[in-house]
Amino acid sequence: MMLSKPLSFFLIIQSASAAVNLRSLQSNADESLATTMMMFRSWADTHDKEYTTEEEAMDRLKIWMENHERMEAHNNQVPKPSFTLGHNEFSDMTNDEFQQRFRLGIYSNTEAQMAKKQAQKLVNSDAASASKMARHLEEINPLDLPEQVNWVALGGVTPVKNQGACGSCWAFSTTGALEGAKFVHTGELVSLSEQNLLDCDHTDMGCSGGLMDNAFKFDEKTGGLCSEEDYPYKAKQGRVCLTNCTDVPGTIVSTFYDVPPGNTQTLMAALSMQPISVAVQANQFVFQFYKTGVLTDDSCGKAGDLDHGVLAAGYGTDSETGEPYFLIKNSWGDKWGENGYIRMSRKSKNQYGMCALLKMASYPEVV
Ligand SMILES: *[C@@H]1O[C@H](CO)[C@@H](O)[C@H](O)[C@H]1NC(C)=O
């Protein structure tokens, strides 16, 4: 039974109060339960959450409160951390559930392991052999690089999109890089169709994941993508590949390059030319609930298990903290992070940088 929202929330709050008393699910000391409940309710309204049963609502409330406490514990640290965490549409998901939903990133399928092997196979054979390593980037003198690059401010990045409950991050990362490449090439910004890739690029796996290099190769073979407007996003793979739209001029991939991995300056050099497709490990708590500031937690991406494709849109230095960062556009809507973006530190002890963002960067050239 689907309870109407006002009623269900009334019931939830009634029963949750009782349950909380019984099970001492208190949040931290200076925050009354009533306040927490109100916050939960207002969060649920903001994110249009509806739970089918009261039991589910109770379970979600508990998870929400646990996440809330963990975020508060992070935010209240002394000295103040360089980044804050905050609520978003994932606040009622455990980290496991979050990983289930987004493991469908670059490397996954219904069985994570199987998919990983499959993706590795793709990397090793198909896409990798077709892409070139952009070695010249390594030769650029750091002193020749601009202090900061911001393709958003330059007008080369479309508004933040939302992939929804579909592991199509790879398609968003691909369109972002193509939109940027076309902008650099023609001075025009046109939002491009992820659905075009989901429905038509069968080397990749639709909502079950894919790789940006595969998608560049698909575009190189088939010659361009349609616009977002002509081929709108559905958050699921269509049964057929529609061919009744016209490819946007200037979106044909002529070639694409892999950025040599593990080097901060090399990615900066690539970014000085255009926006770049990158992959990150997005399954950590700090990434799930990132809100503002520069992410400086090396536990993000230590393992280098890439599971999410995003778009690097520039780099700079935070004026308040002096922390150098990469500016990353995500595809989880504009309520996540800093209006849909995350700034990730350029300093990291990890071999492949913060959340492993230096591990699998690539970019296309278009005609
Ligand atoms: C293409 O065809 C589909 C399905 O018939 C239709 O819904 C869509 O509006 C068409 N798109 C264009 C750009 O004509």
mmCIF file of C-alpha atoms and ligand atoms in Angstrom:
data_model
loop_
_atom_site.group_PDB
_atom_site.id
_atom_site.type_symbol
_atom_site.label_atom_id
_atom_site.label_comp_id
_atom_site.label_asym_id
_atom_site.label_seq_id
_atom_site.Cartn_x
_atom_site.Cartn_y
_atom_site.Cartn_z
ATOM 1 C CA MET A 1 0.000 0.000 0.000
ATOM 2 C CA MET A 2 1.302 3.427 -0.914
ATOM 3 C CA LEU A 3 0.617 5.826 1.888
ATOM 4 C CA SER A 4 0.127 9.409 0.956
ATOM 5 C CA LYS A 5 3.068 11.483 2.004
ATOM 6 C CA PRO A 6 1.635 13.707 4.750
ATOM 7 C CA LEU A 7 -0.016 10.763 6.471
ATOM 8 C CA SER A 8 2.941 8.446 6.178
ATOM 9 C CA PHE A 9 5.269 11.032 7.587
ATOM 10 C CA PHE A 10 2.956 11.727 10.445
ATOM 11 C CA LEU A 11 2.900 8.021 11.222
ATOM 12 C CA ILE A 12 6.618 7.666 10.841
ATOM 13 C CA ILE A 13 7.308 10.423 13.253
ATOM 14 C CA GLN A 14 4.872 9.038 15.802
ATOM 15 C CA SER A 15 6.233 5.544 15.714
ATOM 16 C CA ALA A 16 9.828 6.544 15.307
ATOM 17 C CA SER A 17 9.666 8.577 18.486
ATOM 18 C CA ALA A 18 8.538 5.517 20.387
ATOM 19 C CA ALA A 19 11.115 3.312 18.769
ATOM 20 C CA VAL A 20 13.850 5.747 19.435
ATOM 21 C CA ASN A 21 12.962 5.913 23.099
ATOM 22 C CA LEU A 22 13.066 2.150 23.304
ATOM 23 C CA ARG A 23 16.238 1.607 21.401
ATOM 24 C CA SER A 24 18.060 4.758 22.433
ATOM 25 C CA LEU A 25 18.798 5.777 18.909
ATOM 26 C CA GLN A 26 19.706 9.212 20.139
ATOM 27 C CA SER A 27 21.694 11.427 17.913
ATOM 28 C CA ASN A 28 24.421 13.513 19.440
ATOM 29 C CA ALA A 29 23.862 15.156 22.755
ATOM 30 C CA ASP A 30 23.240 18.730 21.701
ATOM 31 C CA GLU A 31 20.602 17.860 19.184
ATOM 32 C CA SER A 32 17.170 16.975 20.377
ATOM 33 C CA LEU A 33 15.325 14.137 18.793
ATOM 34 C CA ALA A 34 12.509 16.430 17.751
ATOM 35 C CA THR A 35 14.929 18.574 15.783
ATOM 36 C CA THR A 36 16.395 15.519 14.092
ATOM 37 C CA MET A 37 12.923 14.306 13.168
ATOM 38 C CA MET A 38 12.073 17.650 11.674
ATOM 39 C CA MET A 39 15.285 17.600 9.712
ATOM 40 C CA PHE A 40 14.489 14.126 8.418
ATOM 41 C CA ARG A 41 11.026 15.207 7.394
ATOM 42 C CA SER A 42 12.222 18.287 5.623
ATOM 43 C CA TRP A 43 14.986 16.266 3.935
ATOM 44 C CA ALA A 44 12.362 13.729 2.759
ATOM 45 C CA ASP A 45 10.256 16.554 1.327
ATOM 46 C CA THR A 46 13.221 18.094 -0.449
ATOM 47 C CA HIS A 47 14.135 14.828 -2.112
ATOM 48 C CA ASP A 48 10.570 13.621 -2.794
ATOM 49 C CA LYS A 49 11.059 10.482 -0.748
ATOM 50 C CA GLU A 50 8.067 8.220 -0.350
ATOM 51 C CA TYR A 51 8.230 4.933 1.503
ATOM 52 C CA THR A 52 5.681 2.230 0.812
ATOM 53 C CA THR A 53 5.414 0.859 4.340
ATOM 54 C CA GLU A 54 5.887 2.271 7.777
ATOM 55 C CA GLU A 55 8.470 -0.385 8.460
ATOM 56 C CA GLU A 56 10.526 0.747 5.512
ATOM 57 C CA ALA A 57 10.202 4.339 6.633
ATOM 58 C CA MET A 58 11.510 3.355 10.072
ATOM 59 C CA ASP A 59 14.453 1.507 8.584
ATOM 60 C CA ARG A 60 15.270 4.475 6.384
ATOM 61 C CA LEU A 61 15.030 6.864 9.291
ATOM 62 C CA LYS A 62 17.525 4.784 11.257
ATOM 63 C CA ILE A 63 19.979 4.750 8.373
ATOM 64 C CA TRP A 64 19.450 8.467 7.840
ATOM 65 C CA MET A 65 20.246 9.136 11.501
ATOM 66 C CA GLU A 66 23.380 7.016 11.413
ATOM 67 C CA ASN A 67 24.579 8.865 8.335
ATOM 68 C CA HIS A 68 23.624 12.162 9.941
ATOM 69 C CA GLU A 69 25.737 11.420 13.017
ATOM 70 C CA ARG A 70 28.704 10.391 10.932
ATOM 71 C CA MET A 71 28.488 13.577 8.884
ATOM 72 C CA GLU A 72 28.202 15.688 12.028
ATOM 73 C CA ALA A 73 31.199 13.932 13.573
ATOM 74 C CA HIS A 74 33.222 14.790 10.480
ATOM 75 C CA ASN A 75 32.008 18.396 10.233
ATOM 76 C CA ASN A 76 32.581 19.140 13.930
ATOM 77 C CA GLN A 77 36.212 18.064 13.961
ATOM 78 C CA VAL A 78 38.783 20.482 15.360
ATOM 79 C CA PRO A 79 40.621 21.857 13.516
ATOM 80 C CA LYS A 80 37.959 22.385 10.898
ATOM 81 C CA PRO A 81 38.339 19.898 8.024
ATOM 82 C CA SER A 82 39.004 21.217 4.513
ATOM 83 C CA PHE A 83 35.681 19.834 3.313
ATOM 84 C CA THR A 84 32.229 19.336 4.758
ATOM 85 C CA LEU A 85 29.751 16.509 4.369
ATOM 86 C CA GLY A 86 26.017 17.031 4.056
ATOM 87 C CA HIS A 87 22.699 15.438 3.242
ATOM 88 C CA ASN A 88 21.692 14.592 -0.302
ATOM 89 C CA GLU A 89 19.392 12.103 -1.996
ATOM 90 C CA PHE A 90 21.572 9.224 -0.743
ATOM 91 C CA SER A 91 21.075 10.022 2.962
ATOM 92 C CA ASP A 92 18.704 7.110 3.552
ATOM 93 C CA MET A 93 21.049 4.580 1.941
ATOM 94 C CA THR A 94 23.692 2.572 3.735
ATOM 95 C CA ASN A 95 27.117 2.745 2.154
ATOM 96 C CA ASP A 96 26.557 -0.835 0.934
ATOM 97 C CA GLU A 97 23.331 0.111 -0.801
ATOM 98 C CA PHE A 98 24.999 3.152 -2.276
ATOM 99 C CA GLN A 99 27.753 0.931 -3.647
ATOM 100 C CA GLN A 100 25.166 -1.462 -5.076
ATOM 101 C CA ARG A 101 23.572 1.370 -6.929
ATOM 102 C CA PHE A 102 26.744 2.906 -8.208
ATOM 103 C CA ARG A 103 28.931 -0.132 -8.552
ATOM 104 C CA LEU A 104 27.263 -0.041 -11.915
ATOM 105 C CA GLY A 105 29.851 2.485 -12.811
ATOM 106 C CA ILE A 106 32.618 1.797 -15.152
ATOM 107 C CA TYR A 107 33.530 -1.681 -14.168
ATOM 108 C CA SER A 108 30.438 -3.429 -13.164
ATOM 109 C CA ASN A 109 27.502 -5.513 -13.982
ATOM 110 C CA THR A 110 25.058 -7.539 -11.918
ATOM 111 C CA GLU A 111 27.996 -9.543 -10.602
ATOM 112 C CA ALA A 112 30.704 -7.092 -9.730
ATOM 113 C CA GLN A 113 33.523 -9.555 -10.219
ATOM 114 C CA MET A 114 32.322 -10.859 -13.526
ATOM 115 C CA ALA A 115 31.872 -7.362 -14.772
ATOM 116 C CA LYS A 116 35.308 -6.376 -13.648
ATOM 117 C CA LYS A 117 36.829 -9.161 -15.691
ATOM 118 C CA GLN A 118 34.667 -8.219 -18.648
ATOM 119 C CA ALA A 119 35.724 -4.603 -18.380
ATOM 120 C CA GLN A 120 39.365 -5.561 -18.017
ATOM 121 C CA LYS A 121 39.022 -7.577 -21.177
ATOM 122 C CA LEU A 122 37.573 -4.548 -22.926
ATOM 123 C CA VAL A 123 40.336 -2.356 -21.616
ATOM 124 C CA ASN A 124 43.029 -4.756 -22.668
ATOM 125 C CA SER A 125 41.777 -5.530 -26.126
ATOM 126 C CA ASP A 126 39.385 -3.182 -27.756
ATOM 127 C CA ALA A 127 39.510 0.326 -26.447
ATOM 128 C CA ALA A 128 43.077 0.337 -25.214
ATOM 129 C CA SER A 129 44.509 -0.727 -28.511
ATOM 130 C CA ALA A 130 42.525 2.011 -30.249
ATOM 131 C CA SER A 131 43.593 4.850 -27.970
ATOM 132 C CA LYS A 132 46.983 6.495 -27.945
ATOM 133 C CA MET A 133 48.886 7.569 -24.898
ATOM 134 C CA ALA A 134 49.304 11.349 -24.969
ATOM 135 C CA ARG A 135 52.965 11.329 -24.006
ATOM 136 C CA HIS A 136 53.621 14.916 -25.051
ATOM 137 C CA LEU A 137 51.667 16.090 -21.992
ATOM 138 C CA GLU A 138 54.435 14.813 -19.740
ATOM 139 C CA GLU A 139 56.910 17.118 -21.410
ATOM 140 C CA ILE A 140 55.033 20.314 -20.630
ATOM 141 C CA ASN A 141 56.894 22.494 -18.134
ATOM 142 C CA PRO A 142 54.770 23.101 -15.005
ATOM 143 C CA LEU A 143 55.823 26.754 -15.175
ATOM 144 C CA ASP A 144 54.081 27.026 -18.534
ATOM 145 C CA LEU A 145 50.750 25.944 -17.069
ATOM 146 C CA PRO A 146 48.169 28.551 -16.042
ATOM 147 C CA GLU A 147 47.566 29.054 -12.279
ATOM 148 C CA GLN A 148 44.030 27.950 -12.765
ATOM 149 C CA VAL A 149 41.737 26.600 -15.458
ATOM 150 C CA ASN A 150 37.957 26.662 -15.244
ATOM 151 C CA TRP A 151 36.033 25.393 -18.267
ATOM 152 C CA VAL A 152 32.748 26.052 -16.472
ATOM 153 C CA ALA A 153 33.539 29.764 -16.208
ATOM 154 C CA LEU A 154 34.774 29.731 -19.815
ATOM 155 C CA GLY A 155 31.376 28.445 -20.955
ATOM 156 C CA GLY A 156 32.543 25.018 -22.116
ATOM 157 C CA VAL A 157 30.506 22.883 -19.720
ATOM 158 C CA THR A 158 26.747 22.157 -19.844
ATOM 159 C CA PRO A 159 24.566 22.343 -16.711
ATOM 160 C CA VAL A 160 24.896 19.438 -14.249
ATOM 161 C CA LYS A 161 22.847 16.390 -15.278
ATOM 162 C CA ASN A 162 21.446 13.494 -13.271
ATOM 163 C CA GLN A 163 21.995 9.874 -14.272
ATOM 164 C CA GLY A 164 19.296 8.624 -11.851
ATOM 165 C CA ALA A 165 19.220 4.967 -10.830
ATOM 166 C CA CYS A 166 21.182 3.812 -13.885
ATOM 167 C CA GLY A 167 24.903 3.010 -14.070
ATOM 168 C CA SER A 168 25.380 5.317 -17.032
ATOM 169 C CA CYS A 169 28.091 7.540 -15.541
ATOM 170 C CA TRP A 170 30.371 6.539 -18.433
ATOM 171 C CA ALA A 171 27.924 8.093 -20.921
ATOM 172 C CA PHE A 172 27.798 11.365 -18.957
ATOM 173 C CA SER A 173 31.569 11.509 -18.708
ATOM 174 C CA THR A 174 31.749 10.902 -22.471
ATOM 175 C CA THR A 175 29.211 13.575 -23.434
ATOM 176 C CA GLY A 176 30.934 16.017 -21.069
ATOM 177 C CA ALA A 177 34.271 15.485 -22.801
ATOM 178 C CA LEU A 178 32.680 15.737 -26.267
ATOM 179 C CA GLU A 179 30.726 18.877 -25.357
ATOM 180 C CA GLY A 180 34.003 20.393 -24.153
ATOM 181 C CA ALA A 181 35.971 19.275 -27.219
ATOM 182 C CA LYS A 182 33.313 20.714 -29.545
ATOM 183 C CA PHE A 183 33.347 23.958 -27.553
ATOM 184 C CA VAL A 184 37.115 24.270 -27.866
ATOM 185 C CA HIS A 185 36.928 23.406 -31.570
ATOM 186 C CA THR A 186 33.924 25.572 -32.597
ATOM 187 C CA GLY A 187 33.200 27.948 -29.695
ATOM 188 C CA GLU A 188 29.711 26.475 -29.415
ATOM 189 C CA LEU A 189 28.291 24.587 -26.464
ATOM 190 C CA VAL A 190 25.573 22.008 -27.208
ATOM 191 C CA SER A 191 24.289 19.507 -24.686
ATOM 192 C CA LEU A 192 24.810 16.000 -26.119
ATOM 193 C CA SER A 193 22.765 12.825 -25.727
ATOM 194 C CA GLU A 194 23.738 10.144 -23.213
ATOM 195 C CA GLN A 195 20.703 8.141 -24.363
ATOM 196 C CA ASN A 196 22.235 7.986 -27.841
ATOM 197 C CA LEU A 197 25.174 6.135 -26.256
ATOM 198 C CA LEU A 198 23.028 3.962 -23.959
ATOM 199 C CA ASP A 199 20.844 2.725 -26.826
ATOM 200 C CA CYS A 200 23.358 2.482 -29.635
ATOM 201 C CA ASP A 201 26.846 1.743 -28.247
ATOM 202 C CA HIS A 202 26.683 -2.005 -27.659
ATOM 203 C CA THR A 203 30.322 -2.433 -26.698
ATOM 204 C CA ASP A 204 29.299 -0.706 -23.491
ATOM 205 C CA MET A 205 26.635 -2.079 -21.196
ATOM 206 C CA GLY A 206 23.987 0.618 -20.891
ATOM 207 C CA CYS A 207 22.848 1.050 -17.295
ATOM 208 C CA SER A 208 25.237 -1.721 -16.259
ATOM 209 C CA GLY A 209 28.369 0.276 -16.942
ATOM 210 C CA GLY A 210 30.793 1.149 -19.663
ATOM 211 C CA LEU A 211 34.063 2.859 -20.456
ATOM 212 C CA MET A 212 34.582 6.320 -21.876
ATOM 213 C CA ASP A 213 37.265 5.118 -24.295
ATOM 214 C CA ASN A 214 34.792 2.578 -25.713
ATOM 215 C CA ALA A 215 32.266 5.354 -26.182
ATOM 216 C CA PHE A 216 34.841 7.596 -27.913
ATOM 217 C CA LYS A 217 35.618 4.689 -30.184
ATOM 218 C CA PHE A 218 31.913 4.162 -30.892
ATOM 219 C CA ASP A 219 31.593 7.823 -31.837
ATOM 220 C CA GLU A 220 34.730 7.616 -33.972
ATOM 221 C CA LYS A 221 33.222 4.672 -35.873
ATOM 222 C CA THR A 222 29.667 5.943 -36.231
ATOM 223 C CA GLY A 223 30.407 9.659 -36.569
ATOM 224 C CA GLY A 224 28.939 11.962 -33.957
ATOM 225 C CA LEU A 225 26.156 12.200 -31.388
ATOM 226 C CA CYS A 226 22.681 13.733 -31.374
ATOM 227 C CA SER A 227 21.728 16.539 -29.032
ATOM 228 C CA GLU A 228 20.215 16.023 -25.593
ATOM 229 C CA GLU A 229 17.146 17.832 -26.881
ATOM 230 C CA ASP A 230 16.606 15.497 -29.859
ATOM 231 C CA TYR A 231 17.459 12.309 -27.975
ATOM 232 C CA PRO A 232 16.503 12.922 -24.335
ATOM 233 C CA TYR A 233 17.701 10.901 -21.338
ATOM 234 C CA LYS A 234 15.440 8.133 -19.988
ATOM 235 C CA ALA A 235 17.671 6.570 -17.272
ATOM 236 C CA LYS A 236 17.160 3.174 -18.906
ATOM 237 C CA GLN A 237 18.425 1.483 -22.020
ATOM 238 C CA GLY A 238 15.943 1.639 -24.905
ATOM 239 C CA ARG A 239 14.998 -1.416 -26.911
ATOM 240 C CA VAL A 240 16.055 0.263 -30.124
ATOM 241 C CA CYS A 241 18.728 2.686 -31.213
ATOM 242 C CA LEU A 242 16.894 5.693 -32.646
ATOM 243 C CA THR A 243 18.303 7.059 -35.882
ATOM 244 C CA ASN A 244 15.807 9.823 -36.605
ATOM 245 C CA CYS A 245 17.906 12.631 -35.145
ATOM 246 C CA THR A 246 20.751 14.547 -36.760
ATOM 247 C CA ASP A 247 24.261 14.316 -35.340
ATOM 248 C CA VAL A 248 25.436 17.628 -33.937
ATOM 249 C CA PRO A 249 28.197 19.084 -36.162
ATOM 250 C CA GLY A 250 31.611 19.060 -34.511
ATOM 251 C CA THR A 251 31.000 15.937 -32.416
ATOM 252 C CA ILE A 252 32.761 13.361 -34.584
ATOM 253 C CA VAL A 253 35.717 11.874 -32.723
ATOM 254 C CA SER A 254 38.768 11.912 -34.992
ATOM 255 C CA THR A 255 41.024 10.393 -32.352
ATOM 256 C CA PHE A 256 41.288 10.109 -28.586
ATOM 257 C CA TYR A 257 44.135 9.995 -26.106
ATOM 258 C CA ASP A 258 44.792 8.440 -22.728
ATOM 259 C CA VAL A 259 46.472 10.784 -20.261
ATOM 260 C CA PRO A 260 49.563 9.059 -18.818
ATOM 261 C CA PRO A 261 48.382 7.961 -15.344
ATOM 262 C CA GLY A 262 49.551 8.826 -11.848
ATOM 263 C CA ASN A 263 50.832 12.346 -12.508
ATOM 264 C CA THR A 264 49.071 15.483 -11.255
ATOM 265 C CA GLN A 265 50.851 17.853 -13.591
ATOM 266 C CA THR A 266 50.077 15.727 -16.631
ATOM 267 C CA LEU A 267 46.353 15.928 -15.937
ATOM 268 C CA MET A 268 46.709 19.689 -15.413
ATOM 269 C CA ALA A 269 48.443 19.933 -18.796
ATOM 270 C CA ALA A 270 45.569 18.031 -20.418
ATOM 271 C CA LEU A 271 43.043 20.289 -18.670
ATOM 272 C CA SER A 272 44.739 23.370 -20.012
ATOM 273 C CA MET A 273 43.583 22.180 -23.452
ATOM 274 C CA GLN A 274 40.019 20.967 -22.770
ATOM 275 C CA PRO A 275 37.720 19.222 -20.249
ATOM 276 C CA ILE A 276 38.862 15.632 -19.608
ATOM 277 C CA SER A 277 37.021 12.378 -18.909
ATOM 278 C CA VAL A 278 38.267 10.842 -15.665
ATOM 279 C CA ALA A 279 37.289 7.879 -13.539
ATOM 280 C CA VAL A 280 37.199 7.870 -9.750
ATOM 281 C CA GLN A 281 36.573 5.494 -6.887
ATOM 282 C CA ALA A 282 33.268 6.923 -5.667
ATOM 283 C CA ASN A 283 32.185 4.266 -3.188
ATOM 284 C CA GLN A 284 33.505 5.885 0.022
ATOM 285 C CA PHE A 285 31.408 7.704 2.641
ATOM 286 C CA VAL A 286 33.241 10.980 2.018
ATOM 287 C CA PHE A 287 32.314 10.859 -1.661
ATOM 288 C CA GLN A 288 28.710 9.780 -1.007
ATOM 289 C CA PHE A 289 28.104 12.774 1.256
ATOM 290 C CA TYR A 290 30.603 15.361 -0.005
ATOM 291 C CA LYS A 291 29.060 18.820 0.307
ATOM 292 C CA THR A 292 31.608 21.665 0.114
ATOM 293 C CA GLY A 293 35.306 22.448 0.169
ATOM 294 C CA VAL A 294 38.293 20.526 -1.125
ATOM 295 C CA LEU A 295 38.220 16.764 -0.527
ATOM 296 C CA THR A 296 41.494 15.842 1.183
ATOM 297 C CA ASP A 297 40.811 12.352 2.538
ATOM 298 C CA ASP A 298 43.390 9.898 1.174
ATOM 299 C CA SER A 299 41.228 6.953 2.207
ATOM 300 C CA CYS A 300 39.240 7.849 -0.897
ATOM 301 C CA GLY A 301 40.806 5.906 -3.726
ATOM 302 C CA LYS A 302 43.627 4.235 -1.830
ATOM 303 C CA ALA A 303 42.628 0.926 -3.414
ATOM 304 C CA GLY A 304 42.303 2.525 -6.839
ATOM 305 C CA ASP A 305 39.109 0.592 -7.583
ATOM 306 C CA LEU A 306 37.576 2.822 -10.201
ATOM 307 C CA ASP A 307 33.809 2.611 -10.322
ATOM 308 C CA HIS A 308 32.574 5.966 -11.572
ATOM 309 C CA GLY A 309 33.100 8.112 -14.654
ATOM 310 C CA VAL A 310 33.039 11.901 -14.264
ATOM 311 C CA LEU A 311 34.381 15.008 -16.002
ATOM 312 C CA ALA A 312 37.412 17.022 -14.913
ATOM 313 C CA ALA A 313 36.519 20.637 -15.730
ATOM 314 C CA GLY A 314 39.551 22.507 -14.416
ATOM 315 C CA TYR A 315 41.878 23.085 -11.506
ATOM 316 C CA GLY A 316 42.691 25.862 -9.070
ATOM 317 C CA THR A 317 43.550 26.715 -5.484
ATOM 318 C CA ASP A 318 41.029 27.324 -2.712
ATOM 319 C CA SER A 319 41.358 30.957 -1.635
ATOM 320 C CA GLU A 320 40.466 30.222 1.989
ATOM 321 C CA THR A 321 42.559 27.149 2.723
ATOM 322 C CA GLY A 322 45.211 27.367 -0.007
ATOM 323 C CA GLU A 323 44.387 23.780 -0.940
ATOM 324 C CA PRO A 324 45.067 23.024 -4.629
ATOM 325 C CA TYR A 325 42.232 21.137 -6.298
ATOM 326 C CA PHE A 326 40.845 19.559 -9.440
ATOM 327 C CA LEU A 327 37.325 20.685 -10.311
ATOM 328 C CA ILE A 328 35.132 17.690 -11.128
ATOM 329 C CA LYS A 329 31.634 17.666 -12.614
ATOM 330 C CA ASN A 330 29.494 14.797 -11.357
ATOM 331 C CA SER A 331 26.234 13.442 -12.818
ATOM 332 C CA TRP A 332 24.202 13.097 -9.622
ATOM 333 C CA GLY A 333 22.138 16.260 -10.040
ATOM 334 C CA ASP A 334 22.886 19.744 -8.738
ATOM 335 C CA LYS A 335 21.843 19.011 -5.144
ATOM 336 C CA TRP A 336 24.906 16.814 -4.618
ATOM 337 C CA GLY A 337 28.159 18.515 -3.591
ATOM 338 C CA GLU A 338 28.855 22.096 -4.670
ATOM 339 C CA ASN A 339 25.928 22.483 -7.091
ATOM 340 C CA GLY A 340 26.746 19.116 -8.587
ATOM 341 C CA TYR A 341 30.541 19.582 -8.578
ATOM 342 C CA ILE A 342 33.288 18.319 -6.293
ATOM 343 C CA ARG A 343 36.706 19.831 -5.742
ATOM 344 C CA MET A 344 39.315 17.171 -5.041
ATOM 345 C CA SER A 345 42.782 17.872 -3.710
ATOM 346 C CA ARG A 346 45.699 17.816 -6.141
ATOM 347 C CA LYS A 347 47.851 16.647 -3.227
ATOM 348 C CA SER A 348 47.513 12.995 -2.303
ATOM 349 C CA LYS A 349 49.703 10.202 -1.007
ATOM 350 C CA ASN A 350 47.821 7.714 -3.156
ATOM 351 C CA GLN A 351 49.618 6.362 -6.201
ATOM 352 C CA TYR A 352 46.762 7.529 -8.413
ATOM 353 C CA GLY A 353 45.763 10.634 -6.489
ATOM 354 C CA MET A 354 42.606 11.577 -4.619
ATOM 355 C CA CYS A 355 39.904 8.929 -5.245
ATOM 356 C CA ALA A 356 42.297 7.558 -7.912
ATOM 357 C CA LEU A 357 41.332 10.327 -10.344
ATOM 358 C CA LEU A 358 44.737 10.168 -12.053
ATOM 359 C CA LYS A 359 44.331 6.548 -13.073
ATOM 360 C CA MET A 360 42.169 6.567 -16.198
ATOM 361 C CA ALA A 361 41.864 10.000 -17.775
ATOM 362 C CA SER A 362 41.253 10.438 -21.494
ATOM 363 C CA TYR A 363 40.020 12.970 -24.020
ATOM 364 C CA PRO A 364 38.825 13.115 -27.622
ATOM 365 C CA GLU A 365 39.649 15.331 -30.558
ATOM 366 C CA VAL A 366 36.641 16.206 -32.674
ATOM 367 C CA VAL A 367 35.884 17.417 -36.183
HETATM 368 C C1 LIG B 1 12.351 9.865 -33.103
HETATM 369 O O1 LIG B 1 11.454 8.775 -32.987
HETATM 370 C C2 LIG B 1 10.950 8.574 -31.675
HETATM 371 C C3 LIG B 1 10.168 7.263 -31.650
HETATM 372 O O2 LIG B 1 9.352 7.126 -32.766
HETATM 373 C C4 LIG B 1 10.144 9.796 -31.247
HETATM 374 O O3 LIG B 1 9.604 9.619 -29.959
HETATM 375 C C5 LIG B 1 11.050 11.032 -31.286
HETATM 376 O O4 LIG B 1 10.337 12.188 -30.986
HETATM 377 C C6 LIG B 1 11.726 11.175 -32.636
HETATM 378 N N1 LIG B 1 12.776 12.192 -32.513
HETATM 379 C C7 LIG B 1 12.953 13.176 -33.410
HETATM 380 C C8 LIG B 1 14.073 14.126 -33.144
HETATM 381 O O5 LIG B 1 12.257 13.307 -34.382
#
